[in-house]
Tab-separated table of C-alpha atoms in Angstrom:
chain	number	residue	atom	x	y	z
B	247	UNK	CA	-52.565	-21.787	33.239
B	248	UNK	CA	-53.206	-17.815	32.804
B	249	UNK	CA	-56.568	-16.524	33.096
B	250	UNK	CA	-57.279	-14.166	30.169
B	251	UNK	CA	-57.579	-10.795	30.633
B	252	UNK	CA	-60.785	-8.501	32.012
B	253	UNK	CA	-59.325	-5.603	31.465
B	254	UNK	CA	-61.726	-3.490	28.789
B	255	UNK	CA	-60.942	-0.553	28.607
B	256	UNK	CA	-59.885	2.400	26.105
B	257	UNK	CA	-56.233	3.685	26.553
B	258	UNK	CA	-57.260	7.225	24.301
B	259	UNK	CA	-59.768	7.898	21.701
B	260	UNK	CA	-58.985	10.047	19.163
B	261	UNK	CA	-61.327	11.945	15.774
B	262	UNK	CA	-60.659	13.181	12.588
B	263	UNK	CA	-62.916	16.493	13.440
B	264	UNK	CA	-64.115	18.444	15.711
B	265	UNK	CA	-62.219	20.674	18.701
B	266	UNK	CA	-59.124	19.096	20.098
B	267	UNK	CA	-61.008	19.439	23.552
B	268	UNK	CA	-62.587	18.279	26.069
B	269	UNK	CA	-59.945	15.777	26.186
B	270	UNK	CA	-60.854	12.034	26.444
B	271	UNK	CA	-60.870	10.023	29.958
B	272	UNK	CA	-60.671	6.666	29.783
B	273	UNK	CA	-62.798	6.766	33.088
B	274	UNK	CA	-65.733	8.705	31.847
B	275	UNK	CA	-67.868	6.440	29.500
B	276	UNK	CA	-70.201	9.472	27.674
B	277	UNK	CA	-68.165	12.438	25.684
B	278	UNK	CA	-69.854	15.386	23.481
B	279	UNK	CA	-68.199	17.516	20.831
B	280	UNK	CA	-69.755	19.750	18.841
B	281	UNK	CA	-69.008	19.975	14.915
B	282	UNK	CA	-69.021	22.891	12.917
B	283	UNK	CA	-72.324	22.456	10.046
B	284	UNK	CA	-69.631	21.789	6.949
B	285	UNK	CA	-68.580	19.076	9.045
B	286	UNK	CA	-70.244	15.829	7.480
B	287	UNK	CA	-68.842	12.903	8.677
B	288	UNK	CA	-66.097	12.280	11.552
B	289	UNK	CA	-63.619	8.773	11.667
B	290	UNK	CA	-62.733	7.550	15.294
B	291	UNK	CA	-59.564	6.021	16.618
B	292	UNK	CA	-60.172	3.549	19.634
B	293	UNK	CA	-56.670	2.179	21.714
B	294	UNK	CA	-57.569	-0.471	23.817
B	295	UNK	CA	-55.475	-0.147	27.512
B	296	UNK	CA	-54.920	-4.552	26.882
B	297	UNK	CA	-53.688	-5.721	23.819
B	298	UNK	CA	-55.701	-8.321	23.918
B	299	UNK	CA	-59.037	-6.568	23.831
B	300	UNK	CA	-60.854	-6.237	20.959
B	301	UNK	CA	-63.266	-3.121	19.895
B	302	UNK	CA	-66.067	-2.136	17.933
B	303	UNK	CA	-67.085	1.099	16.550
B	304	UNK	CA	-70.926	1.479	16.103
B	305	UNK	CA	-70.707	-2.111	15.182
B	306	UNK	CA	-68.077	-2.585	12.957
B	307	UNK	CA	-65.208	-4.262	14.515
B	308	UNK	CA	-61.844	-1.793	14.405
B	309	UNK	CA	-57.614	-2.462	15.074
B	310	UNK	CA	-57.141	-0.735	18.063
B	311	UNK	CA	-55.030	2.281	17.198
B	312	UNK	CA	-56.534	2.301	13.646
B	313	UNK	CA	-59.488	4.535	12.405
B	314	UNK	CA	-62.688	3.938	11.541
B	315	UNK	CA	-64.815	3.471	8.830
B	316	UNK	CA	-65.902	7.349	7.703
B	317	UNK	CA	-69.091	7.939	10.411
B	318	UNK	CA	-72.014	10.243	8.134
B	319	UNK	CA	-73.074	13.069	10.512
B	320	UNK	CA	-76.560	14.430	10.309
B	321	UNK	CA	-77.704	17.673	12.118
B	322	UNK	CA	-77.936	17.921	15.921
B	323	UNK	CA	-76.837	14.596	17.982
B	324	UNK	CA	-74.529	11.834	15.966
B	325	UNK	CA	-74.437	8.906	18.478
B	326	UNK	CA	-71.519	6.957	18.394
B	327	UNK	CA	-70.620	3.623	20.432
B	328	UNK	CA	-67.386	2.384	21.034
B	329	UNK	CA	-67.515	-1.421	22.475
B	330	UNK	CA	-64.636	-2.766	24.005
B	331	UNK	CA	-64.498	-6.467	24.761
B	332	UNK	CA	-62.244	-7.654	27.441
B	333	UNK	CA	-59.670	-11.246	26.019
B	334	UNK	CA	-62.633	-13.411	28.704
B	335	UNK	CA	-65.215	-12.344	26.064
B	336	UNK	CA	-67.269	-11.791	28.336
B	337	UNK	CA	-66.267	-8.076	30.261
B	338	UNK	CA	-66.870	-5.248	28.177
B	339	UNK	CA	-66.870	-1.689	28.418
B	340	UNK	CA	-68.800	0.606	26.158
B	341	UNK	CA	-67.810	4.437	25.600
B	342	UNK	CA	-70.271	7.062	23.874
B	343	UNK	CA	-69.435	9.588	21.628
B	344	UNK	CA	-71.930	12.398	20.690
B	345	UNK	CA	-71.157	14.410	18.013
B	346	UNK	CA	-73.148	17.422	17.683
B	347	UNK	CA	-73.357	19.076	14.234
B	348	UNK	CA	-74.439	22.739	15.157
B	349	UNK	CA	-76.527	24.156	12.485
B	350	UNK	CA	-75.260	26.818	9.535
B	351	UNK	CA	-73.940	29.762	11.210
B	352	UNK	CA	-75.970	33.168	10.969
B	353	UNK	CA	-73.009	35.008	11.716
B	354	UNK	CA	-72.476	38.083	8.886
B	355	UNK	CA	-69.930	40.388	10.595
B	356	UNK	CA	-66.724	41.724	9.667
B	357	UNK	CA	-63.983	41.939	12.246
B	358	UNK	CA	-61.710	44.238	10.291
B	359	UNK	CA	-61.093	45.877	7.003
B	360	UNK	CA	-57.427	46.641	5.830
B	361	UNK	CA	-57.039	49.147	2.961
B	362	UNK	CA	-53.374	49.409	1.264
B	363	UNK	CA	-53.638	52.911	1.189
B	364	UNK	CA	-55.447	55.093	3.203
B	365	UNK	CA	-57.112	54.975	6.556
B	366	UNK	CA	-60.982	53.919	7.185
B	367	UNK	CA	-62.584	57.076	8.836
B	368	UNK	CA	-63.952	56.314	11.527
B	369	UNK	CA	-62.324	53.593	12.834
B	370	UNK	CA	-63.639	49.809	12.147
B	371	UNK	CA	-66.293	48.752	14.505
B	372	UNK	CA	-68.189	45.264	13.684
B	373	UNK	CA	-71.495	47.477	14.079
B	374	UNK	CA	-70.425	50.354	12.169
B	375	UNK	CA	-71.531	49.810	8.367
B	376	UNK	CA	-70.577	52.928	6.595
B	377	UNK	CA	-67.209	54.483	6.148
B	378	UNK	CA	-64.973	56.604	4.519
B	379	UNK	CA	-61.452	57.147	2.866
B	380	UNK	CA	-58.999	59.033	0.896
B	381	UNK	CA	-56.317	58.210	-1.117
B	382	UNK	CA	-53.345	60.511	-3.160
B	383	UNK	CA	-53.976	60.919	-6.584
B	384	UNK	CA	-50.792	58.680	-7.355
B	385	UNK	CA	-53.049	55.867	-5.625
B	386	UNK	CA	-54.794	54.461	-9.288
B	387	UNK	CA	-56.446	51.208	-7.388
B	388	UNK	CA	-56.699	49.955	-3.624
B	389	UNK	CA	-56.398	46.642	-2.202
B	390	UNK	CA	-59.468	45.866	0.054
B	391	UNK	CA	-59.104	43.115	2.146
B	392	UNK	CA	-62.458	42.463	4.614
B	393	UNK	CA	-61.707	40.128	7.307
B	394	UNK	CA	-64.745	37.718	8.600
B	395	UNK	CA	-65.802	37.481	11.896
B	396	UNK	CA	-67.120	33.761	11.136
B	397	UNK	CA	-64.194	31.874	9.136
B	398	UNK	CA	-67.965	30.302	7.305
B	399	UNK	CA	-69.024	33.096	5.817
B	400	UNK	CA	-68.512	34.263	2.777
B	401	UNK	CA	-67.874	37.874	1.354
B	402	UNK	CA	-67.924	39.735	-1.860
B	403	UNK	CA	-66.294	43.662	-2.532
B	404	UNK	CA	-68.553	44.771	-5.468
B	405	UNK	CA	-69.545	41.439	-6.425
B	406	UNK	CA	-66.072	40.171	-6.645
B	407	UNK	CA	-65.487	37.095	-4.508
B	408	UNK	CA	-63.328	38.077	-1.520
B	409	UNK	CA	-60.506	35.464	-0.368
B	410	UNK	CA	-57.147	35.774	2.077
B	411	UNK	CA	-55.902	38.089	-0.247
B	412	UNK	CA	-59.013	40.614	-0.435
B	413	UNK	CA	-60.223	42.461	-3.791
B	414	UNK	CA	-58.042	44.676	-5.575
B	415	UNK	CA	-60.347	47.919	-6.928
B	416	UNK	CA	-59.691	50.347	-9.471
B	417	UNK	CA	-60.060	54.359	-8.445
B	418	UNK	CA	-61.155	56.864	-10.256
B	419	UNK	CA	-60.492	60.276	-9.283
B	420	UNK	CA	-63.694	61.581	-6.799
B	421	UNK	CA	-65.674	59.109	-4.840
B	422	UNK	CA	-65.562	55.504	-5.974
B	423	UNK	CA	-68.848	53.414	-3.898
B	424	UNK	CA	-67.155	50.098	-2.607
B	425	UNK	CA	-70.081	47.315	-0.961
B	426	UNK	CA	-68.985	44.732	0.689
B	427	UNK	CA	-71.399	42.360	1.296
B	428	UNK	CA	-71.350	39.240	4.085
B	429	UNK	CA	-73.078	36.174	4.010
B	430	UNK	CA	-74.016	33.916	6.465
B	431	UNK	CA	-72.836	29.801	6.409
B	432	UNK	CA	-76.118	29.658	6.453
B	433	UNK	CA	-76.436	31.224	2.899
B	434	UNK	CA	-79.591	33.209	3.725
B	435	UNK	CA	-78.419	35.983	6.554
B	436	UNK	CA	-76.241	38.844	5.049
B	437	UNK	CA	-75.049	42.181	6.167
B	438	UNK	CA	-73.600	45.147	3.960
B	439	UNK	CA	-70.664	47.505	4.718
B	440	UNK	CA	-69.950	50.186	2.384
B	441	UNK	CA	-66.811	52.603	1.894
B	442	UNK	CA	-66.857	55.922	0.127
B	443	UNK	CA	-62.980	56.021	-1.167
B	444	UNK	CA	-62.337	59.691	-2.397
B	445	UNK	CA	-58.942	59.586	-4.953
B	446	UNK	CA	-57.800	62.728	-4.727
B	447	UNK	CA	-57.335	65.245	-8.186
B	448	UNK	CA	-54.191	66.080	-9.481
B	449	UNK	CA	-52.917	69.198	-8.153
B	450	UNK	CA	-50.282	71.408	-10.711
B	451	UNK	CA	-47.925	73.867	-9.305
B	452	UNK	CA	-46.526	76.412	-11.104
């Protein structure tokens, strides 16, 4: 007769969220990832290395190869426990998974500004919050389109919501006051750029 199998181990182990690295090692039985805050629960994938092993996740018992059950995350440490039990029933290996939900970002910084006509004067700097442009008089509105420095945060031009495709603002001719205001994942921490955008008058030649 064949003695069953000892072997108890974990082939990969794959998520749902957080950074595709560090990489899982089947050798190493404690692994941390951190989790972006909007992040509120993760699902784990456990392969077993012997198809005749059988695994649990926190628990619950889980098809190797197959997710499971949706895992709620809370902030700071999420420990997770991956049992594997060898086809003996008696050797088993068990692999940790922390998953560390970082708090709400603070982060309230632009990393650009794009204007579809005109140039910013001076040039965008992160800790520069005031600036300047001009446009033509044929220019009649201006497509503003502030880029994030944290993908979290959220921005408004004017009190317009500002997505991918940025705020489009009508010009009058003289100075039009543009504020574009940053806020924090964390909903309380904001920061406020402004732009003076100058539309030129028409000029008649005779």
């Amino acid at each position: 007769s064949r003695a069953p199998s000892a072997v108890c181990s974990l082939a990969s182990l794959t998520r749902n969220r957080g950074p595709p690295s560090p990489a899982f090692g089947s050798s190493t039985a404690a692994h941390d990832i951190p989790v972006l805050n909007a992040v509120t629960s993760i699902q784990v994938t456990p392969t077993v290395s012997d198809a005749t092993a059988s695994v649990k996740v926190n628990g619950a018992t889980v098809a190797s190869g197959a997710a499971s059950s949706s895992i709620p995350l809370i902030e700071g440490n999420n420990t997770i426990t991956i049992l594997v039990t060898a086809q003996d029933g008696t050797t088993t290996a068990t692999y940790t998974l922390t998953a560390k939900r970082l708090p709400p970002s603070t982060v309230c910084s632009l990393s650009g500004i794009q204007l579809s006509s005109g140039a910013l004067s001076p040039a965008f700097d992160p800790g520069v919050l005031s600036y300047q442009a001009t446009c033509g008089n044929e220019i009649s509105s201006l497509q503003i389109t502030p880029s994030p420095s944290d993908p979290t945060a959220s921005i408004t031009v004017n009190g317009n919501a500002s997505g991918a495709q940025g705020v489009t603002m009508p010009l009058s001719v003289g100075v039009t006051p543009i504020s574009i205001r940053v806020t924090a994942e964390d909903g309380s921490t904001t920061q406020t750029y402004t732009l003076q955008v100058t539309r030129q008058p028409l000029v008649f030649t005779l």
